[in-house]
mmCIF file with all atom_site columns, C-alpha atoms in Angstrom:
data_model
loop_
_atom_site.group_PDB
_atom_site.id
_atom_site.type_symbol
_atom_site.label_atom_id
_atom_site.label_alt_id
_atom_site.label_comp_id
_atom_site.label_asym_id
_atom_site.label_entity_id
_atom_site.label_seq_id
_atom_site.pdbx_PDB_ins_code
_atom_site.Cartn_x
_atom_site.Cartn_y
_atom_site.Cartn_z
_atom_site.occupancy
_atom_site.B_iso_or_equiv
_atom_site.pdbx_formal_charge
_atom_site.auth_seq_id
_atom_site.auth_comp_id
_atom_site.auth_asym_id
_atom_site.auth_atom_id
_atom_site.pdbx_PDB_model_num
ATOM 1   C CA . MET A 1 1   ? 0.000  0.000  0.000   1.00 49.00 ? 286 MET A CA 1
ATOM 2   C CA . THR A 1 2   ? 1.439  3.385  -0.992  1.00 51.00 ? 287 THR A CA 1
ATOM 3   C CA . THR A 1 3   ? 1.623  6.453  1.203   1.00 51.00 ? 288 THR A CA 1
ATOM 4   C CA . ALA A 1 4   ? -0.992 8.182  -0.956  1.00 53.00 ? 289 ALA A CA 1
ATOM 5   C CA . THR A 1 5   ? -3.420 5.254  -0.498  1.00 51.00 ? 290 THR A CA 1
ATOM 6   C CA . ARG A 1 6   ? -2.964 5.174  3.293   1.00 56.00 ? 291 ARG A CA 1
ATOM 7   C CA . THR A 1 7   ? -3.421 8.913  3.758   1.00 55.00 ? 292 THR A CA 1
ATOM 8   C CA . GLY A 1 8   ? -5.972 9.477  1.022   1.00 57.00 ? 293 GLY A CA 1
ATOM 9   C CA . ARG A 1 9   ? -3.830 12.251 -0.433  1.00 68.00 ? 294 ARG A CA 1
ATOM 10  C CA . HIS A 1 10  ? -1.791 12.282 -3.595  1.00 67.00 ? 295 HIS A CA 1
ATOM 11  C CA . PRO A 1 11  ? 1.791  13.581 -3.506  1.00 69.00 ? 296 PRO A CA 1
ATOM 12  C CA . SER A 1 12  ? 2.401  16.968 -5.090  1.00 81.00 ? 297 SER A CA 1
ATOM 13  C CA . THR A 1 13  ? 3.926  17.296 -8.530  1.00 81.00 ? 298 THR A CA 1
ATOM 14  C CA . LEU A 1 14  ? 7.186  18.505 -7.015  1.00 81.00 ? 299 LEU A CA 1
ATOM 15  C CA . ALA A 1 15  ? 7.327  15.545 -4.613  1.00 83.00 ? 300 ALA A CA 1
ATOM 16  C CA . THR A 1 16  ? 6.631  13.109 -7.446  1.00 86.00 ? 301 THR A CA 1
ATOM 17  C CA . LEU A 1 17  ? 9.309  14.746 -9.581  1.00 80.00 ? 302 LEU A CA 1
ATOM 18  C CA . TRP A 1 18  ? 11.824 14.648 -6.731  1.00 85.00 ? 303 TRP A CA 1
ATOM 19  C CA . ARG A 1 19  ? 11.245 10.933 -6.133  1.00 85.00 ? 304 ARG A CA 1
ATOM 20  C CA . SER A 1 20  ? 11.780 10.052 -9.789  1.00 88.00 ? 305 SER A CA 1
ATOM 21  C CA . THR A 1 21  ? 15.184 9.362  -11.333 1.00 86.00 ? 306 THR A CA 1
ATOM 22  C CA . VAL A 1 22  ? 14.501 11.882 -14.087 1.00 86.00 ? 307 VAL A CA 1
ATOM 23  C CA . GLY A 1 23  ? 13.565 14.508 -11.504 1.00 88.00 ? 308 GLY A CA 1
ATOM 24  C CA . LYS A 1 24  ? 16.752 13.982 -9.500  1.00 88.00 ? 309 LYS A CA 1
ATOM 25  C CA . LYS A 1 25  ? 18.851 14.230 -12.669 1.00 87.00 ? 310 LYS A CA 1
ATOM 26  C CA . ALA A 1 26  ? 17.042 17.457 -13.571 1.00 89.00 ? 311 ALA A CA 1
ATOM 27  C CA . VAL A 1 27  ? 17.737 18.863 -10.090 1.00 91.00 ? 312 VAL A CA 1
ATOM 28  C CA . MET A 1 28  ? 21.416 17.954 -10.481 1.00 89.00 ? 313 MET A CA 1
ATOM 29  C CA . ALA A 1 29  ? 21.548 19.606 -13.891 1.00 89.00 ? 314 ALA A CA 1
ATOM 30  C CA . VAL A 1 30  ? 19.878 22.854 -12.820 1.00 91.00 ? 315 VAL A CA 1
ATOM 31  C CA . THR A 1 31  ? 21.797 23.198 -9.543  1.00 93.00 ? 316 THR A CA 1
ATOM 32  C CA . GLY A 1 32  ? 25.008 22.324 -11.397 1.00 91.00 ? 317 GLY A CA 1
ATOM 33  C CA . LEU A 1 33  ? 24.415 25.185 -13.824 1.00 91.00 ? 318 LEU A CA 1
ATOM 34  C CA . VAL A 1 34  ? 23.704 27.555 -10.923 1.00 93.00 ? 319 VAL A CA 1
ATOM 35  C CA . MET A 1 35  ? 27.028 26.595 -9.341  1.00 94.00 ? 320 MET A CA 1
ATOM 36  C CA . LEU A 1 36  ? 28.801 26.912 -12.694 1.00 93.00 ? 321 LEU A CA 1
ATOM 37  C CA . LEU A 1 37  ? 27.597 30.502 -13.086 1.00 94.00 ? 322 LEU A CA 1
ATOM 38  C CA . TYR A 1 38  ? 28.801 31.237 -9.563  1.00 95.00 ? 323 TYR A CA 1
ATOM 39  C CA . LEU A 1 39  ? 32.213 29.727 -10.330 1.00 96.00 ? 324 LEU A CA 1
ATOM 40  C CA . VAL A 1 40  ? 32.630 31.904 -13.427 1.00 96.00 ? 325 VAL A CA 1
ATOM 41  C CA . ALA A 1 41  ? 31.795 35.047 -11.428 1.00 96.00 ? 326 ALA A CA 1
ATOM 42  C CA . HIS A 1 42  ? 34.014 33.926 -8.538  1.00 96.00 ? 327 HIS A CA 1
ATOM 43  C CA . MET A 1 43  ? 36.965 33.255 -10.831 1.00 96.00 ? 328 MET A CA 1
ATOM 44  C CA . LEU A 1 44  ? 36.662 36.672 -12.470 1.00 96.00 ? 329 LEU A CA 1
ATOM 45  C CA . GLY A 1 45  ? 36.606 38.253 -9.025  1.00 96.00 ? 330 GLY A CA 1
ATOM 46  C CA . ASN A 1 46  ? 39.682 36.281 -7.969  1.00 96.00 ? 331 ASN A CA 1
ATOM 47  C CA . LEU A 1 47  ? 41.637 37.524 -10.991 1.00 97.00 ? 332 LEU A CA 1
ATOM 48  C CA . LYS A 1 48  ? 41.402 41.063 -9.621  1.00 96.00 ? 333 LYS A CA 1
ATOM 49  C CA . VAL A 1 49  ? 44.268 40.078 -7.333  1.00 96.00 ? 334 VAL A CA 1
ATOM 50  C CA . PHE A 1 50  ? 46.585 40.695 -10.310 1.00 97.00 ? 335 PHE A CA 1
ATOM 51  C CA . PHE A 1 51  ? 45.595 44.383 -10.297 1.00 96.00 ? 336 PHE A CA 1
ATOM 52  C CA . GLY A 1 52  ? 46.755 44.956 -6.745  1.00 95.00 ? 337 GLY A CA 1
ATOM 53  C CA . PRO A 1 53  ? 45.274 45.202 -3.245  1.00 95.00 ? 338 PRO A CA 1
ATOM 54  C CA . ASP A 1 54  ? 43.169 48.307 -3.860  1.00 95.00 ? 339 ASP A CA 1
ATOM 55  C CA . ASP A 1 55  ? 41.351 46.677 -6.763  1.00 95.00 ? 340 ASP A CA 1
ATOM 56  C CA . ILE A 1 56  ? 40.408 43.365 -5.149  1.00 96.00 ? 341 ILE A CA 1
ATOM 57  C CA . ASN A 1 57  ? 39.799 44.850 -1.682  1.00 95.00 ? 342 ASN A CA 1
ATOM 58  C CA . GLY A 1 58  ? 37.529 47.473 -3.262  1.00 95.00 ? 343 GLY A CA 1
ATOM 59  C CA . TYR A 1 59  ? 35.697 44.753 -5.179  1.00 96.00 ? 344 TYR A CA 1
ATOM 60  C CA . ALA A 1 60  ? 35.159 42.768 -1.961  1.00 94.00 ? 345 ALA A CA 1
ATOM 61  C CA . ALA A 1 61  ? 33.793 45.884 -0.248  1.00 94.00 ? 346 ALA A CA 1
ATOM 62  C CA . TRP A 1 62  ? 31.456 46.556 -3.189  1.00 95.00 ? 347 TRP A CA 1
ATOM 63  C CA . LEU A 1 63  ? 29.984 43.041 -2.932  1.00 94.00 ? 348 LEU A CA 1
ATOM 64  C CA . ARG A 1 64  ? 28.810 43.878 0.570   1.00 94.00 ? 349 ARG A CA 1
ATOM 65  C CA . THR A 1 65  ? 26.871 46.940 -0.639  1.00 95.00 ? 350 THR A CA 1
ATOM 66  C CA . ILE A 1 66  ? 25.020 45.434 -3.631  1.00 95.00 ? 351 ILE A CA 1
ATOM 67  C CA . GLY A 1 67  ? 21.326 46.306 -3.503  1.00 93.00 ? 352 GLY A CA 1
ATOM 68  C CA . GLN A 1 68  ? 21.637 49.212 -1.094  1.00 92.00 ? 353 GLN A CA 1
ATOM 69  C CA . PRO A 1 69  ? 19.667 51.091 0.047   1.00 91.00 ? 354 PRO A CA 1
ATOM 70  C CA . PHE A 1 70  ? 16.884 48.590 -0.728  1.00 94.00 ? 355 PHE A CA 1
ATOM 71  C CA . LEU A 1 71  ? 18.950 45.771 0.807   1.00 92.00 ? 356 LEU A CA 1
ATOM 72  C CA . GLY A 1 72  ? 20.922 46.079 4.011   1.00 94.00 ? 357 GLY A CA 1
ATOM 73  C CA . HIS A 1 73  ? 24.690 45.732 4.348   1.00 93.00 ? 358 HIS A CA 1
ATOM 74  C CA . GLU A 1 74  ? 25.802 42.261 3.173   1.00 93.00 ? 359 GLU A CA 1
ATOM 75  C CA . TRP A 1 75  ? 22.201 41.140 2.551   1.00 95.00 ? 360 TRP A CA 1
ATOM 76  C CA . PHE A 1 76  ? 22.960 40.325 -1.071  1.00 95.00 ? 361 PHE A CA 1
ATOM 77  C CA . LEU A 1 77  ? 25.955 38.225 -0.054  1.00 93.00 ? 362 LEU A CA 1
ATOM 78  C CA . TRP A 1 78  ? 23.892 36.227 2.415   1.00 94.00 ? 363 TRP A CA 1
ATOM 79  C CA . ILE A 1 79  ? 21.081 35.696 -0.101  1.00 95.00 ? 364 ILE A CA 1
ATOM 80  C CA . ALA A 1 80  ? 23.642 34.470 -2.622  1.00 94.00 ? 365 ALA A CA 1
ATOM 81  C CA . ARG A 1 81  ? 25.297 32.223 -0.022  1.00 93.00 ? 366 ARG A CA 1
ATOM 82  C CA . LEU A 1 82  ? 21.981 30.654 0.991   1.00 95.00 ? 367 LEU A CA 1
ATOM 83  C CA . ALA A 1 83  ? 21.003 30.064 -2.640  1.00 95.00 ? 368 ALA A CA 1
ATOM 84  C CA . LEU A 1 84  ? 24.404 28.517 -3.314  1.00 94.00 ? 369 LEU A CA 1
ATOM 85  C CA . LEU A 1 85  ? 24.175 26.363 -0.176  1.00 93.00 ? 370 LEU A CA 1
ATOM 86  C CA . ALA A 1 86  ? 20.726 25.123 -1.243  1.00 95.00 ? 371 ALA A CA 1
ATOM 87  C CA . SER A 1 87  ? 22.133 24.263 -4.681  1.00 95.00 ? 372 SER A CA 1
ATOM 88  C CA . VAL A 1 88  ? 25.067 22.378 -3.159  1.00 93.00 ? 373 VAL A CA 1
ATOM 89  C CA . VAL A 1 89  ? 22.822 20.390 -0.786  1.00 93.00 ? 374 VAL A CA 1
ATOM 90  C CA . LEU A 1 90  ? 20.274 19.503 -3.478  1.00 94.00 ? 375 LEU A CA 1
ATOM 91  C CA . HIS A 1 91  ? 23.061 18.593 -5.895  1.00 92.00 ? 376 HIS A CA 1
ATOM 92  C CA . GLY A 1 92  ? 24.815 16.385 -3.354  1.00 89.00 ? 377 GLY A CA 1
ATOM 93  C CA . VAL A 1 93  ? 21.677 14.651 -2.084  1.00 91.00 ? 378 VAL A CA 1
ATOM 94  C CA . SER A 1 94  ? 20.496 13.960 -5.643  1.00 90.00 ? 379 SER A CA 1
ATOM 95  C CA . ALA A 1 95  ? 23.913 12.580 -6.592  1.00 86.00 ? 380 ALA A CA 1
ATOM 96  C CA . TYR A 1 96  ? 24.006 10.301 -3.536  1.00 86.00 ? 381 TYR A CA 1
ATOM 97  C CA . GLN A 1 97  ? 20.490 8.968  -4.056  1.00 88.00 ? 382 GLN A CA 1
ATOM 98  C CA . LEU A 1 98  ? 21.061 8.371  -7.771  1.00 84.00 ? 383 LEU A CA 1
ATOM 99  C CA . SER A 1 99  ? 24.294 6.572  -6.931  1.00 79.00 ? 384 SER A CA 1
ATOM 100 C CA . ARG A 1 100 ? 22.449 4.269  -4.501  1.00 83.00 ? 385 ARG A CA 1
ATOM 101 C CA . ARG A 1 101 ? 19.776 3.531  -7.091  1.00 80.00 ? 386 ARG A CA 1
ATOM 102 C CA . ASP A 1 102 ? 22.381 2.813  -9.724  1.00 73.00 ? 387 ASP A CA 1
ATOM 103 C CA . LEU A 1 103 ? 24.225 0.357  -7.471  1.00 73.00 ? 388 LEU A CA 1
ATOM 104 C CA . ALA A 1 104 ? 20.998 -1.373 -6.450  1.00 75.00 ? 389 ALA A CA 1
ATOM 105 C CA . ALA A 1 105 ? 19.823 -1.787 -10.053 1.00 70.00 ? 390 ALA A CA 1
ATOM 106 C CA . ARG A 1 106 ? 23.140 -2.837 -11.621 1.00 66.00 ? 391 ARG A CA 1
ATOM 107 C CA . PRO A 1 107 ? 23.282 -6.536 -12.582 1.00 59.00 ? 392 PRO A CA 1
ATOM 108 C CA . SER A 1 108 ? 26.721 -8.067 -11.959 1.00 56.00 ? 393 SER A CA 1
ATOM 109 C CA . LYS A 1 109 ? 26.877 -9.564 -15.456 1.00 50.00 ? 394 LYS A CA 1
ATOM 110 C CA . TYR A 1 110 ? 27.011 -6.069 -16.945 1.00 50.00 ? 395 TYR A CA 1
ATOM 111 C CA . VAL A 1 111 ? 30.013 -4.934 -14.932 1.00 49.00 ? 396 VAL A CA 1
ATOM 112 C CA . HIS A 1 112 ? 32.466 -5.228 -17.829 1.00 50.00 ? 397 HIS A CA 1
ATOM 113 C CA . GLN A 1 113 ? 30.066 -3.624 -20.293 1.00 48.00 ? 398 GLN A CA 1
ATOM 114 C CA . ARG A 1 114 ? 29.583 -0.646 -17.995 1.00 51.00 ? 399 ARG A CA 1
ATOM 115 C CA . ARG A 1 115 ? 33.258 -0.125 -17.142 1.00 52.00 ? 400 ARG A CA 1
ATOM 116 C CA . ARG A 1 116 ? 33.635 2.989  -19.292 1.00 50.00 ? 401 ARG A CA 1
ATOM 117 C CA . ALA A 1 117 ? 30.537 4.651  -17.831 1.00 50.00 ? 402 ALA A CA 1
ATOM 118 C CA . SER A 1 118 ? 31.619 3.637  -14.334 1.00 55.00 ? 403 SER A CA 1
ATOM 119 C CA . TYR A 1 119 ? 34.925 5.520  -14.780 1.00 56.00 ? 404 TYR A CA 1
ATOM 120 C CA . ALA A 1 120 ? 33.082 8.784  -15.385 1.00 58.00 ? 405 ALA A CA 1
ATOM 121 C CA . THR A 1 121 ? 30.699 8.022  -12.525 1.00 64.00 ? 406 THR A CA 1
ATOM 122 C CA . ARG A 1 122 ? 33.520 7.273  -10.097 1.00 67.00 ? 407 ARG A CA 1
ATOM 123 C CA . THR A 1 123 ? 35.325 10.459 -11.170 1.00 70.00 ? 408 THR A CA 1
ATOM 124 C CA . MET A 1 124 ? 32.201 12.502 -10.448 1.00 76.00 ? 409 MET A CA 1
ATOM 125 C CA . ARG A 1 125 ? 31.621 10.805 -7.078  1.00 76.00 ? 410 ARG A CA 1
ATOM 126 C CA . TRP A 1 126 ? 35.139 11.214 -5.746  1.00 82.00 ? 411 TRP A CA 1
ATOM 127 C CA . GLY A 1 127 ? 35.443 14.652 -7.294  1.00 84.00 ? 412 GLY A CA 1
ATOM 128 C CA . GLY A 1 128 ? 32.276 15.667 -5.479  1.00 85.00 ? 413 GLY A CA 1
ATOM 129 C CA . VAL A 1 129 ? 33.636 14.407 -2.154  1.00 88.00 ? 414 VAL A CA 1
ATOM 130 C CA . ILE A 1 130 ? 36.944 16.246 -2.666  1.00 91.00 ? 415 ILE A CA 1
ATOM 131 C CA . LEU A 1 131 ? 35.142 19.455 -3.596  1.00 92.00 ? 416 LEU A CA 1
ATOM 132 C CA . GLY A 1 132 ? 32.775 19.172 -0.626  1.00 90.00 ? 417 GLY A CA 1
ATOM 133 C CA . LEU A 1 133 ? 35.712 18.898 1.788   1.00 93.00 ? 418 LEU A CA 1
ATOM 134 C CA . PHE A 1 134 ? 37.501 21.728 -0.003  1.00 95.00 ? 419 PHE A CA 1
ATOM 135 C CA . VAL A 1 135 ? 34.509 24.055 0.337   1.00 93.00 ? 420 VAL A CA 1
ATOM 136 C CA . VAL A 1 136 ? 34.623 23.600 4.123   1.00 93.00 ? 421 VAL A CA 1
ATOM 137 C CA . TRP A 1 137 ? 38.366 24.376 4.150   1.00 95.00 ? 422 TRP A CA 1
ATOM 138 C CA . HIS A 1 138 ? 37.955 27.332 1.781   1.00 95.00 ? 423 HIS A CA 1
ATOM 139 C CA . VAL A 1 139 ? 35.241 28.920 3.942   1.00 93.00 ? 424 VAL A CA 1
ATOM 140 C CA . LEU A 1 140 ? 37.337 28.495 7.080   1.00 94.00 ? 425 LEU A CA 1
ATOM 141 C CA . ASP A 1 141 ? 40.370 29.901 5.274   1.00 94.00 ? 426 ASP A CA 1
ATOM 142 C CA . LEU A 1 142 ? 39.138 32.886 3.266   1.00 92.00 ? 427 LEU A CA 1
ATOM 143 C CA . THR A 1 143 ? 35.622 33.623 4.546   1.00 91.00 ? 428 THR A CA 1
ATOM 144 C CA . THR A 1 144 ? 35.628 33.176 8.316   1.00 91.00 ? 429 THR A CA 1
ATOM 145 C CA . LEU A 1 145 ? 39.476 33.435 8.366   1.00 91.00 ? 430 LEU A CA 1
ATOM 146 C CA . THR A 1 146 ? 39.547 30.779 11.100  1.00 92.00 ? 431 THR A CA 1
ATOM 147 C CA . VAL A 1 147 ? 42.616 28.992 9.704   1.00 91.00 ? 432 VAL A CA 1
ATOM 148 C CA . ASN A 1 148 ? 44.142 31.898 7.808   1.00 90.00 ? 433 ASN A CA 1
ATOM 149 C CA . PRO A 1 149 ? 47.561 32.983 9.143   1.00 86.00 ? 434 PRO A CA 1
ATOM 150 C CA . VAL A 1 150 ? 46.931 36.659 8.331   1.00 87.00 ? 435 VAL A CA 1
ATOM 151 C CA . ALA A 1 151 ? 43.206 36.951 9.099   1.00 86.00 ? 436 ALA A CA 1
ATOM 152 C CA . GLU A 1 152 ? 42.628 40.622 8.280   1.00 87.00 ? 437 GLU A CA 1
ATOM 153 C CA . HIS A 1 153 ? 38.923 41.283 7.777   1.00 88.00 ? 438 HIS A CA 1
ATOM 154 C CA . GLY A 1 154 ? 38.348 43.460 4.720   1.00 86.00 ? 439 GLY A CA 1
ATOM 155 C CA . HIS A 1 155 ? 41.865 42.822 3.375   1.00 93.00 ? 440 HIS A CA 1
ATOM 156 C CA . VAL A 1 156 ? 41.278 40.133 0.771   1.00 94.00 ? 441 VAL A CA 1
ATOM 157 C CA . TYR A 1 157 ? 44.587 40.675 -1.012  1.00 96.00 ? 442 TYR A CA 1
ATOM 158 C CA . GLN A 1 158 ? 46.639 40.169 2.145   1.00 95.00 ? 443 GLN A CA 1
ATOM 159 C CA . ASN A 1 159 ? 44.591 37.110 3.133   1.00 95.00 ? 444 ASN A CA 1
ATOM 160 C CA . VAL A 1 160 ? 45.094 35.504 -0.277  1.00 95.00 ? 445 VAL A CA 1
ATOM 161 C CA . VAL A 1 161 ? 48.841 36.092 -0.181  1.00 95.00 ? 446 VAL A CA 1
ATOM 162 C CA . GLY A 1 162 ? 48.939 34.753 3.367   1.00 94.00 ? 447 GLY A CA 1
ATOM 163 C CA . THR A 1 163 ? 47.103 31.516 2.604   1.00 94.00 ? 448 THR A CA 1
ATOM 164 C CA . PHE A 1 164 ? 49.038 30.715 -0.563  1.00 95.00 ? 449 PHE A CA 1
ATOM 165 C CA . GLY A 1 165 ? 52.303 31.379 1.189   1.00 92.00 ? 450 GLY A CA 1
ATOM 166 C CA . ARG A 1 166 ? 51.807 27.991 2.880   1.00 92.00 ? 451 ARG A CA 1
ATOM 167 C CA . TRP A 1 167 ? 52.754 24.896 0.879   1.00 93.00 ? 452 TRP A CA 1
ATOM 168 C CA . TYR A 1 168 ? 49.912 22.738 2.218   1.00 94.00 ? 453 TYR A CA 1
ATOM 169 C CA . SER A 1 169 ? 47.320 25.363 1.277   1.00 94.00 ? 454 SER A CA 1
ATOM 170 C CA . ASP A 1 170 ? 48.711 25.317 -2.253  1.00 95.00 ? 455 ASP A CA 1
ATOM 171 C CA . VAL A 1 171 ? 48.504 21.520 -2.415  1.00 96.00 ? 456 VAL A CA 1
ATOM 172 C CA . ILE A 1 172 ? 44.907 21.495 -1.122  1.00 96.00 ? 457 ILE A CA 1
ATOM 173 C CA . TYR A 1 173 ? 43.872 24.195 -3.584  1.00 96.00 ? 458 TYR A CA 1
ATOM 174 C CA . ILE A 1 174 ? 45.602 22.640 -6.606  1.00 96.00 ? 459 ILE A CA 1
ATOM 175 C CA . VAL A 1 175 ? 44.145 19.160 -5.973  1.00 95.00 ? 460 VAL A CA 1
ATOM 176 C CA . ALA A 1 176 ? 40.671 20.654 -5.500  1.00 96.00 ? 461 ALA A CA 1
ATOM 177 C CA . MET A 1 177 ? 40.876 22.736 -8.680  1.00 96.00 ? 462 MET A CA 1
ATOM 178 C CA . LEU A 1 178 ? 41.971 19.736 -10.743 1.00 94.00 ? 463 LEU A CA 1
ATOM 179 C CA . ALA A 1 179 ? 39.019 17.814 -9.324  1.00 93.00 ? 464 ALA A CA 1
ATOM 180 C CA . LEU A 1 180 ? 36.799 20.798 -10.166 1.00 94.00 ? 465 LEU A CA 1
ATOM 181 C CA . GLY A 1 181 ? 37.959 20.755 -13.789 1.00 93.00 ? 466 GLY A CA 1
ATOM 182 C CA . LEU A 1 182 ? 37.104 17.068 -14.192 1.00 91.00 ? 467 LEU A CA 1
ATOM 183 C CA . HIS A 1 183 ? 33.783 17.592 -12.420 1.00 91.00 ? 468 HIS A CA 1
ATOM 184 C CA . ILE A 1 184 ? 32.820 20.446 -14.738 1.00 91.00 ? 469 ILE A CA 1
ATOM 185 C CA . ARG A 1 185 ? 33.904 18.510 -17.831 1.00 88.00 ? 470 ARG A CA 1
ATOM 186 C CA . HIS A 1 186 ? 31.731 15.498 -17.015 1.00 87.00 ? 471 HIS A CA 1
ATOM 187 C CA . GLY A 1 187 ? 28.977 17.488 -15.325 1.00 85.00 ? 472 GLY A CA 1
ATOM 188 C CA . PHE A 1 188 ? 28.360 19.973 -18.119 1.00 85.00 ? 473 PHE A CA 1
ATOM 189 C CA . TRP A 1 189 ? 27.941 17.191 -20.642 1.00 79.00 ? 474 TRP A CA 1
ATOM 190 C CA . SER A 1 190 ? 25.632 15.222 -18.320 1.00 80.00 ? 475 SER A CA 1
ATOM 191 C CA . ALA A 1 191 ? 23.541 18.336 -17.651 1.00 81.00 ? 476 ALA A CA 1
ATOM 192 C CA . ALA A 1 192 ? 23.180 18.981 -21.388 1.00 79.00 ? 477 ALA A CA 1
ATOM 193 C CA . GLN A 1 193 ? 21.937 15.426 -21.888 1.00 76.00 ? 478 GLN A CA 1
ATOM 194 C CA . THR A 1 194 ? 19.519 15.625 -18.957 1.00 76.00 ? 479 THR A CA 1
ATOM 195 C CA . LEU A 1 195 ? 18.037 18.946 -20.122 1.00 75.00 ? 480 LEU A CA 1
ATOM 196 C CA . GLY A 1 196 ? 17.752 17.677 -23.711 1.00 73.00 ? 481 GLY A CA 1
ATOM 197 C CA . ALA A 1 197 ? 20.171 20.232 -25.149 1.00 72.00 ? 482 ALA A CA 1
ATOM 198 C CA . ASN A 1 198 ? 22.263 17.655 -26.977 1.00 70.00 ? 483 ASN A CA 1
ATOM 199 C CA . ASN A 1 199 ? 21.645 16.091 -30.369 1.00 73.00 ? 484 ASN A CA 1
ATOM 200 C CA . ALA A 1 200 ? 23.751 14.697 -33.187 1.00 72.00 ? 485 ALA A CA 1
ATOM 201 C CA . ARG A 1 201 ? 24.401 18.181 -34.601 1.00 76.00 ? 486 ARG A CA 1
ATOM 202 C CA . ARG A 1 202 ? 25.252 19.863 -31.292 1.00 77.00 ? 487 ARG A CA 1
ATOM 203 C CA . ASP A 1 203 ? 27.216 17.112 -29.539 1.00 79.00 ? 488 ASP A CA 1
ATOM 204 C CA . ARG A 1 204 ? 30.616 18.239 -30.824 1.00 84.00 ? 489 ARG A CA 1
ATOM 205 C CA . ALA A 1 205 ? 29.980 21.870 -29.852 1.00 85.00 ? 490 ALA A CA 1
ATOM 206 C CA . LEU A 1 206 ? 28.754 20.842 -26.387 1.00 85.00 ? 491 LEU A CA 1
ATOM 207 C CA . LYS A 1 207 ? 31.788 18.643 -25.788 1.00 86.00 ? 492 LYS A CA 1
ATOM 208 C CA . LEU A 1 208 ? 34.115 21.462 -26.865 1.00 90.00 ? 493 LEU A CA 1
ATOM 209 C CA . THR A 1 209 ? 32.248 23.843 -24.563 1.00 89.00 ? 494 THR A CA 1
ATOM 210 C CA . ALA A 1 210 ? 32.548 21.407 -21.637 1.00 89.00 ? 495 ALA A CA 1
ATOM 211 C CA . ASN A 1 211 ? 36.283 20.977 -22.233 1.00 92.00 ? 496 ASN A CA 1
ATOM 212 C CA . GLY A 1 212 ? 36.792 24.710 -22.725 1.00 94.00 ? 497 GLY A CA 1
ATOM 213 C CA . LEU A 1 213 ? 34.910 25.665 -19.558 1.00 93.00 ? 498 LEU A CA 1
ATOM 214 C CA . ALA A 1 214 ? 36.789 23.069 -17.515 1.00 94.00 ? 499 ALA A CA 1
ATOM 215 C CA . LEU A 1 215 ? 40.146 24.254 -18.826 1.00 96.00 ? 500 LEU A CA 1
ATOM 216 C CA . LEU A 1 216 ? 39.324 27.960 -18.453 1.00 96.00 ? 501 LEU A CA 1
ATOM 217 C CA . LEU A 1 217 ? 38.059 27.680 -14.878 1.00 96.00 ? 502 LEU A CA 1
ATOM 218 C CA . THR A 1 218 ? 40.854 25.366 -13.766 1.00 96.00 ? 503 THR A CA 1
ATOM 219 C CA . ALA A 1 219 ? 43.529 27.634 -15.253 1.00 97.00 ? 504 ALA A CA 1
ATOM 220 C CA . GLY A 1 220 ? 41.857 30.774 -13.899 1.00 97.00 ? 505 GLY A CA 1
ATOM 221 C CA . PHE A 1 221 ? 41.587 29.498 -10.347 1.00 97.00 ? 506 PHE A CA 1
ATOM 222 C CA . LEU A 1 222 ? 45.087 27.964 -10.355 1.00 97.00 ? 507 LEU A CA 1
ATOM 223 C CA . SER A 1 223 ? 46.671 31.157 -11.665 1.00 97.00 ? 508 SER A CA 1
ATOM 224 C CA . VAL A 1 224 ? 46.244 32.833 -8.264  1.00 97.00 ? 509 VAL A CA 1
ATOM 225 C CA . PRO A 1 225 ? 48.192 30.366 -6.067  1.00 96.00 ? 510 PRO A CA 1
ATOM 226 C CA . VAL A 1 226 ? 50.780 29.954 -8.817  1.00 96.00 ? 511 VAL A CA 1
ATOM 227 C CA . ALA A 1 227 ? 51.227 33.754 -8.953  1.00 97.00 ? 512 ALA A CA 1
ATOM 228 C CA . VAL A 1 228 ? 51.742 33.894 -5.180  1.00 96.00 ? 513 VAL A CA 1
ATOM 229 C CA . MET A 1 229 ? 54.147 30.932 -5.204  1.00 95.00 ? 514 MET A CA 1
ATOM 230 C CA . THR A 1 230 ? 56.241 32.470 -7.978  1.00 94.00 ? 515 THR A CA 1
ATOM 231 C CA . GLY A 1 231 ? 56.279 35.964 -6.464  1.00 94.00 ? 516 GLY A CA 1
ATOM 232 C CA . VAL A 1 232 ? 54.191 37.602 -9.210  1.00 95.00 ? 517 VAL A CA 1
ATOM 233 C CA . VAL A 1 233 ? 51.657 38.488 -6.511  1.00 94.00 ? 518 VAL A CA 1
ATOM 234 C CA . LYS A 1 234 ? 53.224 39.336 -3.153  1.00 90.00 ? 519 LYS A CA 1
#
């Protein structure tokens, strides 16, 4: 007997969609695109470090005033953070539940036939775990400044130089950004398939776009710690 039969009520359309495999894939695709847009904006903001402390510190201060006087100080940032957090949670929960369904439904006799697909799946799973752990570290390092050796509120440039002056911070960041590149490469293509954007004519363009975005974002994010390590930014 189903829940709807016992209670006499039918689940909502959103609940039905969420419980379905197609719905979870759609949630992953949409939230993935939301996070991709954030990453592009975040990378462009990070690159301001190459223009000196006044530029990036001024940019960080401006972010806290977006929407004023309609919005209060830092309201926009908190709205964006909550929306991003919701996207991350929905993306992660959907990925986990789809992974469990896939394992439960996979016949052992098809293991060899599915090896190629499993490689991409494993890359996405482990990449997601690495990125989840990195987000926690990144927030503690450059948002709350809990583990940052400089920890000067409002001085983004100095905090960035301080964190990337430590070898282990560089290693953590580089590993995470390489995982991010692979995640974007596989994720963009999967999202395009889920949302029905791919077809025989567009597949090549979509694959090139996925590779290009992955390469661009990885190189953009890695350029900052590399610049600090080499003394270009100091």
